[in-house]
Short mmCIF file of C-alpha atoms in Angstrom, two decimals:
data_model
loop_
_atom_site.label_atom_id
_atom_site.label_comp_id
_atom_site.label_asym_id
_atom_site.label_seq_id
_atom_site.Cartn_x
_atom_site.Cartn_y
_atom_site.Cartn_z
CA MET A 232 7.28 -88.07 179.69
CA LYS A 233 9.46 -86.83 182.22
CA ILE A 234 7.63 -83.59 184.13
CA ILE A 235 11.15 -81.28 185.56
CA PHE A 236 9.65 -79.47 188.45
CA SER A 237 11.89 -77.37 190.66
CA PRO A 238 12.61 -78.20 194.88
CA SER A 239 11.40 -75.86 197.75
CA LYS A 240 13.40 -74.25 200.82
CA GLU A 241 11.32 -75.89 203.26
CA MET A 242 11.71 -79.65 203.78
CA ARG A 243 11.03 -82.07 206.40
CA GLU A 244 12.99 -84.76 207.29
CA GLU A 245 10.70 -87.26 207.36
CA ASN A 246 10.14 -90.73 204.78
CA ILE A 247 5.94 -89.77 204.37
CA PHE A 248 6.29 -93.30 202.09
CA GLU A 249 7.79 -95.58 204.80
CA ASN A 250 4.28 -97.28 204.87
CA LYS A 251 3.65 -97.74 201.47
CA LYS A 252 4.89 -100.45 198.84
CA ILE A 253 6.93 -98.63 196.67
CA GLU A 254 10.56 -97.54 196.99
CA PHE A 255 12.32 -94.30 194.93
CA THR A 256 15.83 -95.07 193.38
CA GLU A 257 18.65 -92.94 194.76
CA SER A 258 19.60 -90.02 192.48
CA LYS A 259 21.25 -90.47 188.96
CA PHE A 260 23.31 -87.67 190.30
CA LYS A 261 24.49 -89.39 193.20
CA ALA A 262 28.33 -88.30 192.80
CA LYS A 263 27.92 -85.12 191.93
CA THR A 264 25.68 -84.79 194.94
CA ASN A 265 28.24 -85.95 197.22
CA ILE A 266 31.23 -83.93 195.61
CA LEU A 267 29.21 -80.49 196.19
CA ILE A 268 27.72 -81.47 199.26
CA ASN A 269 31.39 -82.32 200.70
CA THR A 270 32.52 -79.00 199.28
CA LEU A 271 29.22 -76.96 200.87
CA LYS A 272 30.22 -78.92 204.18
CA GLN A 273 33.76 -77.37 204.46
CA LYS A 274 31.87 -73.76 204.36
CA SER A 275 30.99 -71.95 207.65
CA ILE A 276 27.63 -70.59 207.89
CA ASP A 277 28.54 -67.23 206.61
CA GLU A 278 29.89 -68.33 203.53
CA ILE A 279 26.76 -70.29 203.16
CA LYS A 280 24.81 -67.25 204.07
CA ASN A 281 26.44 -65.59 201.32
CA ILE A 282 26.51 -68.57 198.43
CA MET A 283 22.30 -69.62 198.79
CA LYS A 284 21.34 -65.41 199.30
CA LEU A 285 19.43 -67.30 203.11
CA LYS A 286 19.30 -65.57 206.47
CA GLY A 287 17.47 -66.79 209.44
CA GLU A 288 16.06 -69.64 210.75
CA LEU A 289 16.08 -71.28 206.61
CA LEU A 290 19.98 -70.44 206.91
CA ASN A 291 20.09 -72.24 210.29
CA LYS A 292 18.03 -75.48 209.38
CA THR A 293 19.83 -75.33 205.40
CA TYR A 294 23.69 -75.37 206.85
CA LYS A 295 22.29 -77.81 209.45
CA GLY A 296 20.82 -79.69 206.65
CA ILE A 297 24.24 -79.78 204.85
CA GLN A 298 25.91 -80.97 207.74
CA ASP A 299 23.17 -84.20 208.34
CA TYR A 300 22.94 -84.96 204.72
CA ASP A 301 24.03 -88.38 205.40
CA LYS A 302 21.24 -88.93 207.65
CA LEU A 303 18.78 -87.33 205.18
CA LYS A 304 19.80 -88.92 201.84
CA SER A 305 17.59 -92.12 202.55
CA ILE A 306 14.42 -90.20 202.37
CA PRO A 307 12.68 -89.81 199.10
CA THR A 308 13.17 -86.36 197.79
CA ILE A 309 9.50 -86.04 196.97
CA SER A 310 8.74 -86.34 200.76
CA MET A 311 11.71 -84.36 202.14
CA TYR A 312 10.22 -81.27 200.15
CA TYR A 313 7.50 -79.65 201.82
CA GLY A 314 7.15 -76.32 200.24
CA VAL A 315 4.21 -74.39 198.50
CA SER A 316 4.30 -76.54 195.39
CA PHE A 317 4.58 -79.33 197.32
CA LYS A 318 2.45 -78.97 199.73
CA GLU A 319 -0.73 -79.19 196.76
CA LEU A 320 0.82 -82.66 196.29
CA GLU A 321 -1.73 -84.62 197.76
CA LEU A 322 1.14 -87.71 198.52
CA GLU A 323 -0.62 -89.28 201.19
CA ASP A 324 -3.80 -89.88 199.90
CA TYR A 325 -1.82 -91.02 195.92
CA SER A 326 -2.48 -94.56 195.75
CA GLU A 327 0.42 -96.84 194.44
CA LYS A 328 -0.81 -96.67 190.78
CA SER A 329 0.20 -92.85 191.24
CA LEU A 330 3.10 -93.06 193.13
CA LYS A 331 4.44 -95.57 190.47
CA TYR A 332 3.67 -92.66 188.00
CA LEU A 333 5.38 -90.31 190.12
CA LYS A 334 9.05 -91.95 190.29
CA ASN A 335 8.96 -92.99 186.74
CA ASN A 336 7.65 -89.43 185.58
CA LEU A 337 9.06 -86.73 187.52
CA LEU A 338 12.80 -84.97 188.19
CA ILE A 339 13.22 -82.41 190.74
CA LEU A 340 15.78 -80.09 189.98
CA SER A 341 18.54 -79.10 192.56
CA ALA A 342 17.69 -77.08 195.71
CA LEU A 343 20.55 -74.40 194.52
CA TYR A 344 18.29 -72.35 192.70
CA LYS A 345 16.59 -69.17 192.85
CA LEU A 346 12.80 -69.21 194.07
CA ILE A 347 10.39 -67.48 191.72
CA SER A 348 6.63 -66.05 193.11
CA ILE A 349 4.66 -67.84 195.66
CA TYR A 350 1.50 -67.77 193.42
CA SER A 351 3.81 -69.79 190.41
CA LYS A 352 4.87 -72.31 192.97
CA LYS A 353 1.17 -72.97 193.94
CA ALA A 354 0.20 -73.38 190.67
CA ARG A 355 3.11 -75.64 189.54
CA GLY A 356 1.99 -77.66 192.34
CA LYS A 357 -1.64 -77.88 191.66
CA PHE A 358 -0.45 -78.55 187.98
CA LEU A 359 1.61 -82.08 188.83
CA ASN A 360 -0.82 -82.60 190.95
CA TYR A 361 -3.23 -82.92 188.44
CA LEU A 362 -0.92 -84.60 186.08
CA ILE A 363 -0.21 -87.50 188.74
CA LYS A 364 -3.40 -88.07 189.52
CA ASN A 365 -4.86 -88.36 185.80
CA GLN A 366 -1.53 -90.39 184.90
CA ILE A 367 -0.64 -87.54 182.04
CA ASN A 368 1.53 -89.59 179.97
CA ASN A 369 1.86 -87.76 176.27
CA LEU A 370 2.00 -84.29 175.36
CA GLU A 371 -1.25 -83.89 173.85
CA ASP A 372 -2.88 -84.37 176.44
CA ILE A 373 -0.79 -81.78 178.88
CA LYS A 374 -1.87 -79.31 176.32
CA GLU A 375 -5.48 -79.71 177.35
CA VAL A 376 -4.64 -78.86 180.55
CA GLU A 377 -6.98 -76.23 182.10
CA LEU A 378 -6.58 -75.39 186.03
CA ASP A 379 -7.07 -71.97 187.98
CA LYS A 380 -7.78 -70.39 184.81
CA TYR A 381 -4.42 -71.32 183.57
CA SER A 382 -3.72 -72.34 180.27
CA LEU A 383 -1.48 -73.24 177.15
CA ASN A 384 -0.22 -70.06 175.86
CA LYS A 385 0.41 -71.40 172.00
CA ASP A 386 1.97 -67.76 171.29
CA LEU A 387 4.57 -67.96 173.80
CA SER A 388 4.65 -72.53 173.60
CA ASP A 389 6.96 -74.06 170.73
CA GLU A 390 6.73 -77.64 170.49
CA LYS A 391 8.71 -78.64 173.00
CA ASN A 392 8.54 -76.05 175.81
CA PHE A 393 4.58 -75.85 176.91
CA VAL A 394 3.82 -72.33 178.41
CA PHE A 395 1.38 -72.20 180.39
CA THR A 396 -0.46 -68.34 181.41
CA ARG A 397 -3.13 -67.16 183.27
CA LYS A 398 -6.30 -65.69 182.17
CA ASN A 399 -7.64 -62.69 184.68
CA SER A 400 -11.66 -62.10 184.41
#
């Protein structure tokens, strides 16, 4: 089973897993990522601003991150992100078994995408945290998850795409 998770704009430059007995593998898309980064490195800060729709401190951090990519690429992606969804993960507290589950099941999308609303990001983080802590490995168990008034909406879901909606009470 694979869990696909969206990245965040907020990042840290530290490997929080340095003292854990687990090594994360390099991205399967390393070659394509390097092509993209090398292209972005040639862009001015104004061009990055227009491409990524960023401004202020976030623009400056992103631009610096692109320029310093070679220093940052040794940090596991899951350790680097620190946005709303990722703050819901208890990464530092995960057992080696949970980290192995994370390593084998989690795919994080490219950071070059448009973010969605704050609450849904927080809910995604809580949902992923639940899957990791409970070692969920099959689709039937995912369908049964109820968390923060979110549950499977059978009308909007199909056999491959599960949509969870929040019930107002």
